Structures are given as C-alpha cells and as structure tokens.
Short mmCIF file of C-alpha atoms in Angstrom, two decimals:
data_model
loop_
_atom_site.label_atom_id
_atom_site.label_comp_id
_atom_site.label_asym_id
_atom_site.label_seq_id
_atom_site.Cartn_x
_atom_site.Cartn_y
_atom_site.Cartn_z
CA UNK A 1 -22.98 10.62 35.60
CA UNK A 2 -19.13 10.67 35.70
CA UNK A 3 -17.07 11.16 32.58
CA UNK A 4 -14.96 8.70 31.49
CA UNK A 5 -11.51 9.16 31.15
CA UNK A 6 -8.77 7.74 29.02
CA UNK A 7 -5.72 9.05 30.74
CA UNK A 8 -3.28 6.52 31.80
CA UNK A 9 -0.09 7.38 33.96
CA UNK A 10 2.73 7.70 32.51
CA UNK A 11 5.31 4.59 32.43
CA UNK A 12 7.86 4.26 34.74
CA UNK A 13 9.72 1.50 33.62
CA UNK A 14 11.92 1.38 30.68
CA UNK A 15 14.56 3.40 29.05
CA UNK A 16 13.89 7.32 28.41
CA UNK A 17 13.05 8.36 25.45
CA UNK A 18 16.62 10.66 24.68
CA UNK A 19 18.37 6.83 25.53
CA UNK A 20 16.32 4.79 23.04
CA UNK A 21 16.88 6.95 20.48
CA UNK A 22 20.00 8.20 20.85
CA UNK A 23 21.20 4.35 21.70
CA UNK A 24 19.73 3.14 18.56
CA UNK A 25 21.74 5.81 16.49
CA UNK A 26 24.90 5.39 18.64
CA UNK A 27 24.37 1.57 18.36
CA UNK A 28 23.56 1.07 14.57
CA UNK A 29 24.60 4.35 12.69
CA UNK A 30 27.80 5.07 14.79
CA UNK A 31 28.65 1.23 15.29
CA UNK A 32 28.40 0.61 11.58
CA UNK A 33 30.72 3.56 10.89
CA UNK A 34 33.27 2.51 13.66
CA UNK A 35 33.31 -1.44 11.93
CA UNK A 36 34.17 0.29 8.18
CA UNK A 37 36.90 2.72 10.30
CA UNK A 38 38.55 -0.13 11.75
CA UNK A 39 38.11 -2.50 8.28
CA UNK A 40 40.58 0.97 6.72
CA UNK A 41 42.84 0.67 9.77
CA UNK A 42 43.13 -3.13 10.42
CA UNK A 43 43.16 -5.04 7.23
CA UNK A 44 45.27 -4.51 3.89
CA UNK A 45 42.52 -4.21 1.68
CA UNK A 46 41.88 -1.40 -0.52
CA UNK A 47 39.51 1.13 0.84
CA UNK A 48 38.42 2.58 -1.92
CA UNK A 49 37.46 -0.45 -3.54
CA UNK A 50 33.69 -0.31 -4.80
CA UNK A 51 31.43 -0.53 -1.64
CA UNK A 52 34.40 -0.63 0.32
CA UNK A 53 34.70 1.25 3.55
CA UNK A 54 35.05 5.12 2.39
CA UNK A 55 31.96 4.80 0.43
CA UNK A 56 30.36 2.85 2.84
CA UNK A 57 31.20 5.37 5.66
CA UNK A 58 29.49 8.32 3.51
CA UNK A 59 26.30 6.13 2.36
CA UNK A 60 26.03 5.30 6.33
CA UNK A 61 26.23 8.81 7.84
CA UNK A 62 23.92 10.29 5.16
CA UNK A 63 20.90 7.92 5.67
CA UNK A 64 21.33 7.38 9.03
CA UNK A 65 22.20 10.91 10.31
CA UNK A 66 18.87 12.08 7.70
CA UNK A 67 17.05 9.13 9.34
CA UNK A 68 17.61 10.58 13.05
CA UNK A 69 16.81 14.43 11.65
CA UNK A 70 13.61 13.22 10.33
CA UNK A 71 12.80 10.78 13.84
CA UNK A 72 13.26 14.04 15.29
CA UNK A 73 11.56 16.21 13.42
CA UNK A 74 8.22 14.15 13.58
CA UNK A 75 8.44 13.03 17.04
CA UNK A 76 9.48 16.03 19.12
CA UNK A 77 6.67 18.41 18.02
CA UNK A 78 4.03 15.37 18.19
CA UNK A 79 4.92 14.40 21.90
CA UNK A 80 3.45 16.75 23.89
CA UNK A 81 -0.14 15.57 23.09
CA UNK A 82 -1.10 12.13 23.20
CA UNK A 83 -3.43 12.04 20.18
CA UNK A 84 -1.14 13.74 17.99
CA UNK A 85 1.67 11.07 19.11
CA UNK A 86 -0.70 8.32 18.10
CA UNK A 87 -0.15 9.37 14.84
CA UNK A 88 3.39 9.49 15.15
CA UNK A 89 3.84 6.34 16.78
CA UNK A 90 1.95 5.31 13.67
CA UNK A 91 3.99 7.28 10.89
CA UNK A 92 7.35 6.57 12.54
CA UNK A 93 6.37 2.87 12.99
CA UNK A 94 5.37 2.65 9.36
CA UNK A 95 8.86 3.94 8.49
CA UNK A 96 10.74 1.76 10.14
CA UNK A 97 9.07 -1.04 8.12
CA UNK A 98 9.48 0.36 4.90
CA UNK A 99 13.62 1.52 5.54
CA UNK A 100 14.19 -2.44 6.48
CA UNK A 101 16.48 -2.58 3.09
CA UNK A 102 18.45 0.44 4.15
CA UNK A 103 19.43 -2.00 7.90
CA UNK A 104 22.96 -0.92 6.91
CA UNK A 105 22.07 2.67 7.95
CA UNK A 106 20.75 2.30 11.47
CA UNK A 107 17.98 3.65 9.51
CA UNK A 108 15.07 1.68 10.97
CA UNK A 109 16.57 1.03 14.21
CA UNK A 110 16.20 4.92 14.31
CA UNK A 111 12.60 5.01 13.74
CA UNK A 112 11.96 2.40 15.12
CA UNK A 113 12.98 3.67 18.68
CA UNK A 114 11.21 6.99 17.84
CA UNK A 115 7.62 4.92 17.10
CA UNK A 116 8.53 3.39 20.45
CA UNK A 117 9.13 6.45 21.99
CA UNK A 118 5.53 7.81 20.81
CA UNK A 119 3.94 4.63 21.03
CA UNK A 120 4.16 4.67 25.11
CA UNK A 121 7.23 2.21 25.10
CA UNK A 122 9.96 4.56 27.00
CA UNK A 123 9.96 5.84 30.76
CA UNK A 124 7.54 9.04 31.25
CA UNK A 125 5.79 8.24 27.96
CA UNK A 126 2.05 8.40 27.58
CA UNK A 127 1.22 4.94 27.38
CA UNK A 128 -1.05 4.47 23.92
CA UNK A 129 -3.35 2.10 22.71
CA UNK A 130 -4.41 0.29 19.56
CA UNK A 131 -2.37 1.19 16.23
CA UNK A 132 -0.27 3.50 17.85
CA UNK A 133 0.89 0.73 20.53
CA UNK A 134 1.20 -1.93 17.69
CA UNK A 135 3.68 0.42 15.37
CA UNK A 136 4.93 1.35 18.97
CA UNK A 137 5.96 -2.24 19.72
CA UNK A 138 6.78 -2.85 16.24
CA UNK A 139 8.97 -0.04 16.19
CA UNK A 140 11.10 -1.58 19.22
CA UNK A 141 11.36 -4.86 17.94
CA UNK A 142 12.87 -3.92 14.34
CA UNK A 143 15.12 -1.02 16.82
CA UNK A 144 16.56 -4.38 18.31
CA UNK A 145 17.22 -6.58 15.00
CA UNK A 146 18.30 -3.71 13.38
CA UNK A 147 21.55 -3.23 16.00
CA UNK A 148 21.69 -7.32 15.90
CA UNK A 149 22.01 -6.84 12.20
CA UNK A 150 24.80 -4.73 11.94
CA UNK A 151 26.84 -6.51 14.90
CA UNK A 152 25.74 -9.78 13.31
CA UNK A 153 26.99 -8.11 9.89
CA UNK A 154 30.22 -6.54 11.25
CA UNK A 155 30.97 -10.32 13.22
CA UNK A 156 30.43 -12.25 10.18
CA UNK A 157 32.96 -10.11 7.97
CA UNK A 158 35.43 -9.98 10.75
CA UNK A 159 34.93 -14.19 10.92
CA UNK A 160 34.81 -14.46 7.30
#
C-alpha cells in the first residue's frame, strides 16, 4: 500500500512573494504618503491644519511601516514549512480583515499580500488548501481594494 501524499508543486505563475508585498507597501503606504507630500507642495492650504497632511504623513508611516514589520515578522519564520504557513495564511488573513478601518495606512493591503503570500497565492509558494487558501485569497482581494482605496481616495480629493 502506497502512502498518500499531500505535496503539491510549487506555483509558477504569479507575482513573487518579495513583489506582492513590497508592491502593496510601495503602492498603499508609500502612495498615500506621496498624495499628502504633494497636497503640502501643490495647494495653499494649511498643512498643519487638523488631519491635514503633516499629521496625516506621521499617522501613515507609523501604522503602515508597523503593519509591514509585523507581515514580516509572522510570515518569514512561518514559510519554510507548509503547515506552519497555514496558520499564517490564516493569522495574516484574519488581520487584514480586522485593520479594514485603518485602509488609510496600507495597513491591510499589507497583510493582506502577506496571507497571500502564505496562502499559496505568489510564484514558488506552496500552494495550500482549505482555511489557509480562503484567508489566502481573501488576503489578495482586500491587498487590491485597499491600493484602489487610497488612489480612489487621493483622485477624489484632487477632483474635489
């Protein structure tokens, strides 16, 4: 009688995992801190105004730059071994659901992409199953509406 194995190759298709994440900070944390820069250096309003660009440019870097420390921090230890990045996925996917108020950050966009990353979603990944695909996929689609959100955000007070 043969053993049966769960081991499925790895993807090939899809961004790697240092481009997910590192896009989703560059595109939602860095983006949103570039649109407050240019809202100083453009316009004639007062930017020290309350929640006006300085303090918007410090609440932004904190969260998000803690956001990516923490998406680290959890997903590079967890993976090197599939069942431990199950639980990652899983973790990671769950915090990108509860940091939806904090969109302004890049926050969830962050770990989002780093659930994805765990989940099986990027190219070379272990490709996972049940939960830990769910939070996986979950995690990509809030990565995505959270970098719509802020260029949606930045558009609208440019427009308006």
């Amino acid at each position: 009688m043969s053993a049966v194995t769960t081991d499925r190759p790895a993807t090939t298709r899809g961004l790697p995992a240092p481009v997910l994440v590192g896009g989703a900070f560059v595109l939602s944390t860095v983006a949103n801190v570039a649109f407050q820069v240019g809202d100083i250096l453009f316009t004639d309003k007062d930017p020290h105004r309350p929640e006006g660009p300085i303090s918007s440019i410090t609440s932004i870097s904190v969260v998000g730059v803690v956001a990516l420390v923490i998406a680290l921090a959890v997903a590079l230890p967890l993976v090197k071994s599939p069942a431990r990045a199950k639980v990652g996925a899983i973790v990671l996917g769950a915090l990108s659901l509860v940091t939806v108020p904090l969109f302004w950050s890049g926050a969830p966009a962050i770990f989002g992409a780093a659930a994805a990353w765990l989940g099986g979603l990027t190219r070379g990944a272990q490709p996972q199953s049940g939960a830990a695909r769910a939070f996986g996929i979950i995690g990509f689609v809030i990565a995505i509406l959270g970098v719509v959100a802020v260029f949606a955000g930045a558009l609208s007070a440019i427009l308006g």
